[in-house]
Short mmCIF file of C-alpha atoms and ligand atoms in Angstrom, two decimals:
data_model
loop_
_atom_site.label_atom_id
_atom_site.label_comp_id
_atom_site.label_asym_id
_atom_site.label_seq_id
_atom_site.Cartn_x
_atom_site.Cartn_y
_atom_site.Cartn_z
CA UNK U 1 -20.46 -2.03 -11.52
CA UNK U 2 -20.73 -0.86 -8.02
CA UNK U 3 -16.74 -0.55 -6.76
CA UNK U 4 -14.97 0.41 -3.66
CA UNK U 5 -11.01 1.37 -3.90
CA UNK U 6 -9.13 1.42 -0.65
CA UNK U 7 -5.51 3.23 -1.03
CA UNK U 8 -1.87 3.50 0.87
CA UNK U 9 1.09 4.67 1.02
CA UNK U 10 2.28 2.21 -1.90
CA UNK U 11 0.01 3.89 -4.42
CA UNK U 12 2.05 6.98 -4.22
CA UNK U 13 5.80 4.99 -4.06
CA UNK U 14 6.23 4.74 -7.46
CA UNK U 15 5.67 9.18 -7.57
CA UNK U 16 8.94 9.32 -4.94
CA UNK U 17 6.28 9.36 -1.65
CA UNK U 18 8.37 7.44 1.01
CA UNK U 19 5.72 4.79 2.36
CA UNK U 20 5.37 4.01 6.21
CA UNK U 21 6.32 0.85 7.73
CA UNK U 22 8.47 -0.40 4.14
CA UNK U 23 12.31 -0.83 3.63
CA UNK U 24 12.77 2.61 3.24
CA UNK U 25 9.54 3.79 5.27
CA UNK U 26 8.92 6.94 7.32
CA UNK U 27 8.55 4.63 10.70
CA UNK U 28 11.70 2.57 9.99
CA UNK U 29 13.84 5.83 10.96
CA UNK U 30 11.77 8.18 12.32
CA UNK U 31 9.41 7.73 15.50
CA UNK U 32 5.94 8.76 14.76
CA UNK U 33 5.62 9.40 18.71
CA UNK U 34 7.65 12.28 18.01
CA UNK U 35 5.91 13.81 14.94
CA UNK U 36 2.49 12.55 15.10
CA UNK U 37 0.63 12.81 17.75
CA UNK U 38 -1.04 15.48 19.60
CA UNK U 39 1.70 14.91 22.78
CA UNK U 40 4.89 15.50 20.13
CA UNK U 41 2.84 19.01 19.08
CA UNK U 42 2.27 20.29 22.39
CA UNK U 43 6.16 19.52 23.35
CA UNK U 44 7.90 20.69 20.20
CA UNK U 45 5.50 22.19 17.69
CA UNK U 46 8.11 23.76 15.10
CA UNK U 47 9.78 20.07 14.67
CA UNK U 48 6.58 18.47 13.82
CA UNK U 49 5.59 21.65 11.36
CA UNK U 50 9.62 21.06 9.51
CA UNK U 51 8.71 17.56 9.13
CA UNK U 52 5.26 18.59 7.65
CA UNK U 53 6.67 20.59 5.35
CA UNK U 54 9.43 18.70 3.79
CA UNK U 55 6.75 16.04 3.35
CA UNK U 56 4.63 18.98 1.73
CA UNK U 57 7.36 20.03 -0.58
CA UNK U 58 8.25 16.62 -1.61
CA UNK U 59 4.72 16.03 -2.85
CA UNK U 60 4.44 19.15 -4.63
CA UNK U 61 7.36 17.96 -6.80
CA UNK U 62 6.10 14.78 -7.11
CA UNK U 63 3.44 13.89 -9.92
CA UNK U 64 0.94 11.36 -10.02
CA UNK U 65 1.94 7.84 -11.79
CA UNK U 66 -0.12 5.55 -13.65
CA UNK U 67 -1.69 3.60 -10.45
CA UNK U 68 -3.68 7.33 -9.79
CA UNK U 69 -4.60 7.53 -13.21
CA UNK U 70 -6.32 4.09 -13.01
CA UNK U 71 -8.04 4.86 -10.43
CA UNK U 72 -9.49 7.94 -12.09
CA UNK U 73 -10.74 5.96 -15.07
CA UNK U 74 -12.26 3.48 -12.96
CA UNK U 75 -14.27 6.20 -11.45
CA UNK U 76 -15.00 7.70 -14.18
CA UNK U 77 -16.55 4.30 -16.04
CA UNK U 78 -18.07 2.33 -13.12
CA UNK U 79 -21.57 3.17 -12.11
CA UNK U 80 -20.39 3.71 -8.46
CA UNK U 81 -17.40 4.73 -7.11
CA UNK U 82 -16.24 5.50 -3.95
CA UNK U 83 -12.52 6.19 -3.15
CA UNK U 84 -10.90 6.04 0.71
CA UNK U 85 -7.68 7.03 0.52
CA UNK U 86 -5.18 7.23 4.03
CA UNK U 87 -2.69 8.94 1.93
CA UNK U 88 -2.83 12.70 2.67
CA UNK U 89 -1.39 13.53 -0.54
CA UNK U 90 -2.85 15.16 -3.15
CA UNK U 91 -1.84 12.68 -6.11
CA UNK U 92 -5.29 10.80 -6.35
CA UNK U 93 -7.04 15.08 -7.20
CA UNK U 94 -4.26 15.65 -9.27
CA UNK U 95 -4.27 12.42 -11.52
CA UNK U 96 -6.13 12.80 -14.66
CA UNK U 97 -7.61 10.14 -16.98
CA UNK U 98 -9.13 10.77 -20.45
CA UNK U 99 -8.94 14.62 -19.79
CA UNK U 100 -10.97 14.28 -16.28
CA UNK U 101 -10.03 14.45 -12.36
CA UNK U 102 -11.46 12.57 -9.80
CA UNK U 103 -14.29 14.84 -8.51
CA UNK U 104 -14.65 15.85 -4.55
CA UNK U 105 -17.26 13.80 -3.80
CA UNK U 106 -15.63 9.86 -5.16
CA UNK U 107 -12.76 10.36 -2.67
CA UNK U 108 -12.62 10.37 1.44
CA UNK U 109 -9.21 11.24 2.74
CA UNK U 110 -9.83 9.52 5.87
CA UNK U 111 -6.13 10.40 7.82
CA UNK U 112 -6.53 13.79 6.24
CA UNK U 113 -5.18 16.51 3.53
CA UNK U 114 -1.29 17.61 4.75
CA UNK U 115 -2.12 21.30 2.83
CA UNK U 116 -4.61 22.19 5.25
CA UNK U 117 -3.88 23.66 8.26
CA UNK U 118 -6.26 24.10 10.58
CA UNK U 119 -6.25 25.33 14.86
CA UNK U 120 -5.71 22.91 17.26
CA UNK U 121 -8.50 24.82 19.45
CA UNK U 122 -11.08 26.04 17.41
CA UNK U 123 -12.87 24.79 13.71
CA UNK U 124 -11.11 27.44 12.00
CA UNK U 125 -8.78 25.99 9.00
CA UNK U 126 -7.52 26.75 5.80
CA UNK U 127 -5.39 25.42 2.64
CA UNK U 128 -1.96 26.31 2.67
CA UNK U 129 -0.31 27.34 -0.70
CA UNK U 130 3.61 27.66 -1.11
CA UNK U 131 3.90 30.49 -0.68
CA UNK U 132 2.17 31.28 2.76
CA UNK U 133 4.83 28.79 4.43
CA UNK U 134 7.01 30.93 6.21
CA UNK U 135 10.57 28.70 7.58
CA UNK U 136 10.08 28.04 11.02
CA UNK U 137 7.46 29.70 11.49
CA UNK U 138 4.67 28.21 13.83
CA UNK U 139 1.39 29.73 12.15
CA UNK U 140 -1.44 31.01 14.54
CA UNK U 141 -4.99 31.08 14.01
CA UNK U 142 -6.37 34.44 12.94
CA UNK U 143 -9.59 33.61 14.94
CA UNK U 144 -8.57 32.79 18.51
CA UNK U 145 -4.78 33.03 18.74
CA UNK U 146 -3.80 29.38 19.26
CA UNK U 147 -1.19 27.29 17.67
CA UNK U 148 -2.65 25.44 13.93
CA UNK U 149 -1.32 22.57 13.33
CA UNK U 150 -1.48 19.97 9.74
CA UNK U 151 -5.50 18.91 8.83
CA UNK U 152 -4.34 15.06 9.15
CA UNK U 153 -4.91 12.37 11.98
CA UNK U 154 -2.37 11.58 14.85
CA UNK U 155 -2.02 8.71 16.29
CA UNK U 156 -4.45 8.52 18.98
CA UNK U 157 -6.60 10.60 17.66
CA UNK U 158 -10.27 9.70 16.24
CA UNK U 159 -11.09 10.09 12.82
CA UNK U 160 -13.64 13.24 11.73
CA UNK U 161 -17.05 11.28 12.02
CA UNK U 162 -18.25 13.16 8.84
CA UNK U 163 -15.69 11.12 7.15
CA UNK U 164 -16.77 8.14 8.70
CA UNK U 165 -20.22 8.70 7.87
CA UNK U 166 -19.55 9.19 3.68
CA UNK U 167 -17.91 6.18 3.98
CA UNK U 168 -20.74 4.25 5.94
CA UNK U 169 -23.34 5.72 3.71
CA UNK U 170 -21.91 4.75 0.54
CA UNK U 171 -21.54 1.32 2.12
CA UNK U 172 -25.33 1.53 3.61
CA UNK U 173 -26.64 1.67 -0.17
CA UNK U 174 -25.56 -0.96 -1.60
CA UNK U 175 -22.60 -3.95 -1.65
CA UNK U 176 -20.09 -3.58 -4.01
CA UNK U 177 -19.11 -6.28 -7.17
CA UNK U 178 -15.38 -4.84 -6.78
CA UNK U 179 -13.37 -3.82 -4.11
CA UNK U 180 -9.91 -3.01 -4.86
CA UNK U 181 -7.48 -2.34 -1.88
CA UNK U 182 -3.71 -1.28 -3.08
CA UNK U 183 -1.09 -0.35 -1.33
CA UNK U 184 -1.84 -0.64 1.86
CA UNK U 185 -0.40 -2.90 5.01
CA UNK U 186 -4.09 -2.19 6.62
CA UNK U 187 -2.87 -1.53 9.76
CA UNK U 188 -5.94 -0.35 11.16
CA UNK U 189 -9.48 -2.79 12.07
CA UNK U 190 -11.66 0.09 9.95
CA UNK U 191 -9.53 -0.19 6.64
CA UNK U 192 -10.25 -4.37 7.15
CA UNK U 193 -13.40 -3.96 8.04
CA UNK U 194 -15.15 -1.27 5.33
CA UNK U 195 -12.82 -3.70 2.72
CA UNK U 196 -14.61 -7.07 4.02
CA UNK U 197 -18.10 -5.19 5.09
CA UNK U 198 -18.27 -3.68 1.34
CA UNK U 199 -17.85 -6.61 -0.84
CA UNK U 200 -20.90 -8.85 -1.70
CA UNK U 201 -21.27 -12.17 -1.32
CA UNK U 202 -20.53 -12.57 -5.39
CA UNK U 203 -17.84 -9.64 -5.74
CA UNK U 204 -14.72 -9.50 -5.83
CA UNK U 205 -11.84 -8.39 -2.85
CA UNK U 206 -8.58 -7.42 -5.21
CA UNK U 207 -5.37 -6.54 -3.01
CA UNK U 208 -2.71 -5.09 -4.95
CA UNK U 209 0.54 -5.44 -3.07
CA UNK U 210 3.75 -6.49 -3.34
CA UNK U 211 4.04 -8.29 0.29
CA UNK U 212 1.18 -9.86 1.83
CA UNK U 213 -1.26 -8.36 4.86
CA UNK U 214 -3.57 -9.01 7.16
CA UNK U 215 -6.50 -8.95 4.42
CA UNK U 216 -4.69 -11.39 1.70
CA UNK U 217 -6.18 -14.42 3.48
CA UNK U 218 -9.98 -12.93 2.90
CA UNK U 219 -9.25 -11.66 -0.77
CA UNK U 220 -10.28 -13.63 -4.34
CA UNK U 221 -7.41 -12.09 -6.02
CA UNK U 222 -4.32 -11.33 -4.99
CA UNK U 223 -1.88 -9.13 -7.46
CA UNK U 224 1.43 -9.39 -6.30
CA UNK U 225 3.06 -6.47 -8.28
CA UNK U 226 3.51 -2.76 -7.51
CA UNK U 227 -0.02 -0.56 -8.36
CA UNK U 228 1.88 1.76 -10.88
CA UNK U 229 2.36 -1.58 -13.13
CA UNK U 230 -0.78 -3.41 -12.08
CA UNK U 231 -3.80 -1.32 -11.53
CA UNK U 232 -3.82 0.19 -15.04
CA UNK U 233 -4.12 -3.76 -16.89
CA UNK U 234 -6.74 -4.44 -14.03
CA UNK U 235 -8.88 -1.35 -14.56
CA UNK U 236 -8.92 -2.39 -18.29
CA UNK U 237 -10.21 -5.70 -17.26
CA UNK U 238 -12.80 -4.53 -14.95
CA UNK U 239 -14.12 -2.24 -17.70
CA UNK U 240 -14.00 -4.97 -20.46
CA UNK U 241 -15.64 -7.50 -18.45
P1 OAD X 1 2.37 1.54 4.98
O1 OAD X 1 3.70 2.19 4.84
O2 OAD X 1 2.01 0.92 6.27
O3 OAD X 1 2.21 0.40 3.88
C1 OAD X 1 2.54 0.57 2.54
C2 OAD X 1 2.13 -0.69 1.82
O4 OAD X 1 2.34 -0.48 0.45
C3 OAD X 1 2.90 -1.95 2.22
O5 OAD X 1 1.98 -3.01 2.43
C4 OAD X 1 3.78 -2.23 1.00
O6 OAD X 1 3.97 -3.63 0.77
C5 OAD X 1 2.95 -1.63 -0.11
N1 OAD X 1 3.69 -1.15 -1.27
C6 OAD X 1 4.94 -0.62 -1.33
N2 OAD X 1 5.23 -0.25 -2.58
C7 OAD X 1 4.15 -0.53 -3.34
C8 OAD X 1 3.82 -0.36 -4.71
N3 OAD X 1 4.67 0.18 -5.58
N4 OAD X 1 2.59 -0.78 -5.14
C9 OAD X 1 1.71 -1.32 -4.26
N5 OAD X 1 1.97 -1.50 -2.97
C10 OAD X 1 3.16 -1.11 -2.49
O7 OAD X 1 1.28 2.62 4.51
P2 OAD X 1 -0.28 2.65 4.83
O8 OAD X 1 -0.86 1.29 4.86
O9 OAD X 1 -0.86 3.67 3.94
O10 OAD X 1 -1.32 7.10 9.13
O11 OAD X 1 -0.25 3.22 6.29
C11 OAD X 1 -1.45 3.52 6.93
C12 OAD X 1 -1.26 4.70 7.83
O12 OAD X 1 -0.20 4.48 8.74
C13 OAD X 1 -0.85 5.99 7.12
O13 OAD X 1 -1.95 6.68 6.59
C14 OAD X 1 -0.25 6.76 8.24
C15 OAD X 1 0.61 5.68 8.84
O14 OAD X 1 1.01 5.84 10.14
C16 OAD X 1 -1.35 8.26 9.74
O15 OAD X 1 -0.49 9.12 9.58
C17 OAD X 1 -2.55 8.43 10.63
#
Protein backbone atom coordinates (compact mmCIF):
# COMPACT_ATOMS: atom_id res chain seq x y z
CA UNK A 1 0.00 0.00 0.00
CA UNK A 2 1.42 3.14 -1.33
CA UNK A 3 -0.34 6.12 1.06
CA UNK A 4 -0.21 9.81 1.28
CA UNK A 5 -1.53 11.60 4.70
CA UNK A 6 -2.22 15.28 4.46
CA UNK A 7 -2.65 16.97 8.14
CA UNK A 8 -4.20 20.33 9.93
CA UNK A 9 -4.79 22.05 12.55
CA UNK A 10 -7.73 19.56 13.60
CA UNK A 11 -5.32 16.68 14.07
CA UNK A 12 -3.79 18.41 16.97
CA UNK A 13 -7.45 19.86 18.57
CA UNK A 14 -8.18 17.05 20.42
CA UNK A 15 -4.15 17.60 22.30
CA UNK A 16 -5.56 21.40 23.41
CA UNK A 17 -3.82 23.05 19.92
CA UNK A 18 -6.33 25.92 19.14
CA UNK A 19 -7.03 25.34 15.25
CA UNK A 20 -7.18 28.37 12.72
CA UNK A 21 -10.21 29.48 11.07
CA UNK A 22 -12.72 27.10 13.74
CA UNK A 23 -15.17 28.32 16.51
CA UNK A 24 -12.55 28.88 18.76
CA UNK A 25 -9.67 29.41 16.05
CA UNK A 26 -6.50 31.54 16.17
CA UNK A 27 -7.97 33.84 13.09
CA UNK A 28 -11.45 34.24 14.66
CA UNK A 29 -9.76 36.71 17.34
CA UNK A 30 -6.56 37.42 16.37
CA UNK A 31 -5.41 39.01 12.90
CA UNK A 32 -2.76 36.99 11.31
CA UNK A 33 -1.71 40.40 9.46
CA UNK A 34 -0.43 41.30 12.69
CA UNK A 35 1.53 38.15 13.73
CA UNK A 36 2.30 36.47 10.57
CA UNK A 37 3.74 37.98 8.08
CA UNK A 38 7.03 39.36 7.32
CA UNK A 39 5.36 43.25 7.42
CA UNK A 40 3.93 42.53 11.30
CA UNK A 41 7.90 41.39 12.10
CA UNK A 42 9.55 44.26 10.71
CA UNK A 43 6.91 46.71 12.62
CA UNK A 44 6.71 45.01 16.00
CA UNK A 45 9.03 42.04 16.27
CA UNK A 46 8.74 41.30 20.19
CA UNK A 47 4.71 40.94 19.75
CA UNK A 48 5.00 38.43 17.09
CA UNK A 49 8.00 36.48 19.17
CA UNK A 50 5.19 36.60 22.66
CA UNK A 51 2.70 35.15 20.45
CA UNK A 52 5.28 32.51 19.23
CA UNK A 53 6.01 31.55 22.37
CA UNK A 54 2.82 31.08 24.16
CA UNK A 55 1.98 28.94 21.13
CA UNK A 56 5.45 27.16 21.89
CA UNK A 57 4.67 26.61 25.50
CA UNK A 58 1.24 25.45 24.93
CA UNK A 59 2.52 22.64 22.73
CA UNK A 60 5.14 21.60 24.97
CA UNK A 61 2.41 20.80 27.51
CA UNK A 62 0.37 19.33 25.18
CA UNK A 63 0.80 15.50 24.22
CA UNK A 64 0.00 13.75 21.22
CA UNK A 65 -3.65 11.97 21.05
CA UNK A 66 -4.64 8.96 19.35
CA UNK A 67 -5.17 10.62 15.67
CA UNK A 68 -0.91 11.04 15.80
CA UNK A 69 -0.55 7.70 16.92
CA UNK A 70 -2.51 6.39 13.87
CA UNK A 71 -0.72 7.99 11.77
CA UNK A 72 2.50 6.51 13.09
CA UNK A 73 1.25 2.97 12.68
CA UNK A 74 0.15 3.59 9.31
CA UNK A 75 3.63 4.54 8.50
CA UNK A 76 5.06 2.14 10.07
CA UNK A 77 2.86 -0.86 8.18
CA UNK A 78 2.26 0.58 4.68
CA UNK A 79 4.92 0.03 2.11
CA UNK A 80 5.06 3.84 1.42
CA UNK A 81 4.44 6.58 3.40
CA UNK A 82 4.73 10.00 3.06
CA UNK A 83 3.40 12.53 5.66
CA UNK A 84 2.74 16.58 4.85
CA UNK A 85 1.84 18.09 7.73
CA UNK A 86 0.97 22.32 7.89
CA UNK A 87 0.91 21.97 11.55
CA UNK A 88 4.21 23.31 12.97
CA UNK A 89 3.87 21.35 15.99
CA UNK A 90 5.80 18.75 17.05
CA UNK A 91 2.93 16.15 17.98
CA UNK A 92 3.16 13.98 14.69
CA UNK A 93 7.62 13.31 16.01
CA UNK A 94 6.44 12.90 19.29
CA UNK A 95 3.55 10.30 18.77
CA UNK A 96 4.58 6.81 19.19
CA UNK A 97 2.93 3.58 17.94
CA UNK A 98 3.99 0.00 18.88
CA UNK A 99 7.18 1.44 20.62
CA UNK A 100 8.27 3.49 17.26
CA UNK A 101 8.25 7.35 16.10
CA UNK A 102 7.64 8.53 12.88
CA UNK A 103 11.17 8.82 11.36
CA UNK A 104 12.55 12.29 9.67
CA UNK A 105 12.28 11.34 6.41
CA UNK A 106 7.97 10.11 6.28
CA UNK A 107 7.07 13.67 7.34
CA UNK A 108 7.36 17.31 5.42
CA UNK A 109 6.39 20.16 7.66
CA UNK A 110 5.53 22.25 4.81
CA UNK A 111 4.47 25.80 6.93
CA UNK A 112 7.40 24.93 9.12
CA UNK A 113 8.74 23.74 12.78
CA UNK A 114 7.70 26.80 15.50
CA UNK A 115 11.08 25.50 17.70
CA UNK A 116 13.37 26.64 15.18
CA UNK A 117 14.47 29.88 14.96
CA UNK A 118 16.31 30.89 12.34
CA UNK A 119 17.70 34.86 10.86
CA UNK A 120 15.58 36.70 8.85
CA UNK A 121 18.86 37.71 6.75
CA UNK A 122 21.08 35.01 6.52
CA UNK A 123 20.68 30.73 6.44
CA UNK A 124 21.82 30.59 9.86
CA UNK A 125 19.11 28.76 12.26
CA UNK A 126 18.81 26.71 15.11
CA UNK A 127 16.28 24.68 17.52
CA UNK A 128 15.20 26.45 20.40
CA UNK A 129 14.91 24.49 23.75
CA UNK A 130 13.05 25.98 26.91
CA UNK A 131 15.32 27.06 28.32
CA UNK A 132 17.20 29.41 25.78
CA UNK A 133 13.82 31.57 25.61
CA UNK A 134 14.62 34.54 27.36
CA UNK A 135 10.96 36.90 28.11
CA UNK A 136 10.95 39.52 25.75
CA UNK A 137 13.79 39.08 24.48
CA UNK A 138 14.22 39.52 20.59
CA UNK A 139 17.10 36.88 19.84
CA UNK A 140 19.89 37.91 17.29
CA UNK A 141 21.80 35.85 15.05
CA UNK A 142 25.27 34.98 16.28
CA UNK A 143 26.45 35.07 12.59
CA UNK A 144 25.52 38.46 11.15
CA UNK A 145 23.73 40.44 13.85
CA UNK A 146 20.17 40.61 12.47
CA UNK A 147 16.89 39.99 14.07
CA UNK A 148 15.79 35.72 13.94
CA UNK A 149 12.62 35.22 13.74
CA UNK A 150 10.21 31.51 14.09
CA UNK A 151 11.38 28.68 11.15
CA UNK A 152 7.55 28.71 9.89
CA UNK A 153 5.82 30.36 6.75
CA UNK A 154 4.05 33.85 6.76
CA UNK A 155 1.57 34.68 4.85
CA UNK A 156 2.93 35.87 1.71
CA UNK A 157 5.72 34.16 1.86
CA UNK A 158 6.80 31.07 -0.51
CA UNK A 159 7.28 27.81 0.79
CA UNK A 160 11.19 26.34 1.09
CA UNK A 161 11.38 24.63 -2.48
CA UNK A 162 13.34 21.72 -0.82
CA UNK A 163 10.11 21.01 0.81
CA UNK A 164 8.31 21.26 -2.21
CA UNK A 165 10.55 19.08 -3.98
CA UNK A 166 10.25 15.85 -1.20
CA UNK A 167 6.87 16.25 -1.69
CA UNK A 168 6.91 16.27 -5.63
CA UNK A 169 9.35 13.44 -5.65
CA UNK A 170 7.50 11.15 -3.56
CA UNK A 171 4.55 12.00 -5.79
CA UNK A 172 6.87 11.61 -9.12
CA UNK A 173 7.37 7.76 -8.13
CA UNK A 174 4.46 6.48 -7.97
CA UNK A 175 0.36 7.19 -7.33
CA UNK A 176 -0.87 6.36 -4.20
CA UNK A 177 -3.93 3.53 -3.30
CA UNK A 178 -4.67 5.86 -0.12
CA UNK A 179 -4.66 9.30 0.52
CA UNK A 180 -5.88 10.38 3.76
CA UNK A 181 -6.36 14.21 4.37
CA UNK A 182 -7.58 15.11 8.17
CA UNK A 183 -8.04 18.01 9.64
CA UNK A 184 -7.62 20.36 7.39
CA UNK A 185 -10.02 23.30 5.74
CA UNK A 186 -7.32 23.16 2.68
CA UNK A 187 -7.15 26.57 2.34
CA UNK A 188 -4.40 26.62 0.05
CA UNK A 189 -4.50 25.30 -4.14
CA UNK A 190 -1.08 23.05 -3.22
CA UNK A 191 -2.74 21.10 -0.21
CA UNK A 192 -5.83 20.36 -3.06
CA UNK A 193 -3.73 19.78 -5.54
CA UNK A 194 -0.76 17.18 -4.12
CA UNK A 195 -4.27 15.49 -2.38
CA UNK A 196 -6.05 15.13 -5.99
CA UNK A 197 -2.51 14.84 -8.06
CA UNK A 198 -1.47 11.81 -5.59
CA UNK A 199 -4.35 9.52 -5.67
CA UNK A 200 -4.67 6.93 -8.55
CA UNK A 201 -7.24 6.43 -10.66
CA UNK A 202 -8.31 3.16 -8.34
CA UNK A 203 -7.31 4.67 -4.77
CA UNK A 204 -8.86 6.04 -2.44
CA UNK A 205 -9.22 10.16 -1.30
CA UNK A 206 -10.34 9.80 2.67
CA UNK A 207 -11.12 13.34 4.32
CA UNK A 208 -11.48 13.17 7.89
CA UNK A 209 -13.35 16.21 9.11
CA UNK A 210 -15.96 17.23 11.00
CA UNK A 211 -17.33 20.15 8.53
CA UNK A 212 -16.99 19.86 4.95
CA UNK A 213 -14.17 21.68 2.47
CA UNK A 214 -13.29 22.49 -0.63
CA UNK A 215 -11.92 18.79 -1.34
CA UNK A 216 -15.16 16.76 0.06
CA UNK A 217 -16.77 17.02 -3.39
CA UNK A 218 -13.54 15.08 -5.07
CA UNK A 219 -13.17 12.49 -2.11
CA UNK A 220 -14.58 8.52 -2.07
CA UNK A 221 -14.96 8.69 1.56
CA UNK A 222 -15.88 11.15 3.64
CA UNK A 223 -15.53 10.56 7.70
CA UNK A 224 -17.42 13.02 9.36
CA UNK A 225 -16.00 12.64 12.95
CA UNK A 226 -13.05 14.26 14.75
CA UNK A 227 -9.39 12.36 13.76
CA UNK A 228 -8.66 11.50 17.51
CA UNK A 229 -11.92 9.10 17.28
CA UNK A 230 -11.69 8.21 13.61
CA UNK A 231 -8.28 7.74 12.24
CA UNK A 232 -7.29 4.98 14.71
CA UNK A 233 -10.62 2.44 13.42
CA UNK A 234 -9.56 3.60 9.81
CA UNK A 235 -5.85 2.78 10.09
CA UNK A 236 -7.03 -0.68 11.37
CA UNK A 237 -9.04 -1.04 8.29
CA UNK A 238 -6.48 0.02 5.90
CA UNK A 239 -4.08 -2.51 7.46
CA UNK A 240 -6.67 -5.40 7.54
CA UNK A 241 -7.76 -4.92 4.10
P1 LIG B 1 -7.76 25.43 9.96
O1 LIG B 1 -7.93 26.05 11.30
O2 LIG B 1 -7.98 26.26 8.76
O3 LIG B 1 -8.73 24.18 9.81
C1 LIG B 1 -8.87 23.20 10.79
C2 LIG B 1 -9.78 22.14 10.22
O4 LIG B 1 -9.83 21.08 11.15
C3 LIG B 1 -11.21 22.58 9.94
O5 LIG B 1 -11.60 22.13 8.66
C4 LIG B 1 -12.02 21.87 11.03
O6 LIG B 1 -13.32 21.47 10.58
C5 LIG B 1 -11.17 20.65 11.28
N1 LIG B 1 -11.25 20.08 12.62
C6 LIG B 1 -11.48 20.70 13.81
N2 LIG B 1 -11.43 19.83 14.82
C7 LIG B 1 -11.16 18.62 14.27
C8 LIG B 1 -10.95 17.31 14.79
N3 LIG B 1 -11.02 17.05 16.10
N4 LIG B 1 -10.69 16.30 13.92
C9 LIG B 1 -10.60 16.55 12.59
N5 LIG B 1 -10.78 17.75 12.05
C10 LIG B 1 -11.05 18.78 12.86
O7 LIG B 1 -6.31 24.75 9.95
P2 LIG B 1 -5.43 24.32 8.70
O8 LIG B 1 -6.26 23.80 7.58
O9 LIG B 1 -4.34 23.49 9.23
O10 LIG B 1 -0.76 28.47 8.06
O11 LIG B 1 -4.84 25.72 8.28
C11 LIG B 1 -3.89 25.78 7.27
C12 LIG B 1 -2.92 26.88 7.55
O12 LIG B 1 -3.60 28.12 7.75
C13 LIG B 1 -2.12 26.72 8.83
O13 LIG B 1 -1.00 25.89 8.66
C14 LIG B 1 -1.70 28.12 9.10
C15 LIG B 1 -3.01 28.81 8.87
O14 LIG B 1 -2.98 30.15 8.60
C16 LIG B 1 0.28 29.22 8.33
O15 LIG B 1 0.53 29.64 9.44
C17 LIG B 1 1.14 29.47 7.12
Amino acid sequence: MRTLVITGAGVSAESGIPTFRGKDGYWRNLDPAKLATPEAFANDPKLVWEWYRERRERIRNAQPNPAHQAIVKLAAHADEFLLVTQNVDDLHLRAESEGQRLSREKIVQIHGDIFEARCSRCDWSRQEQEEEEEEGNVPQCPECGELMRPGVVWFGEQLDPRKIGRVENYLARGLCDVVIVAGTTAAFGYIIDWALRARDQDGQLIEVNPDPTPLSGFATHLIREPAGRALPQLVDELLAT
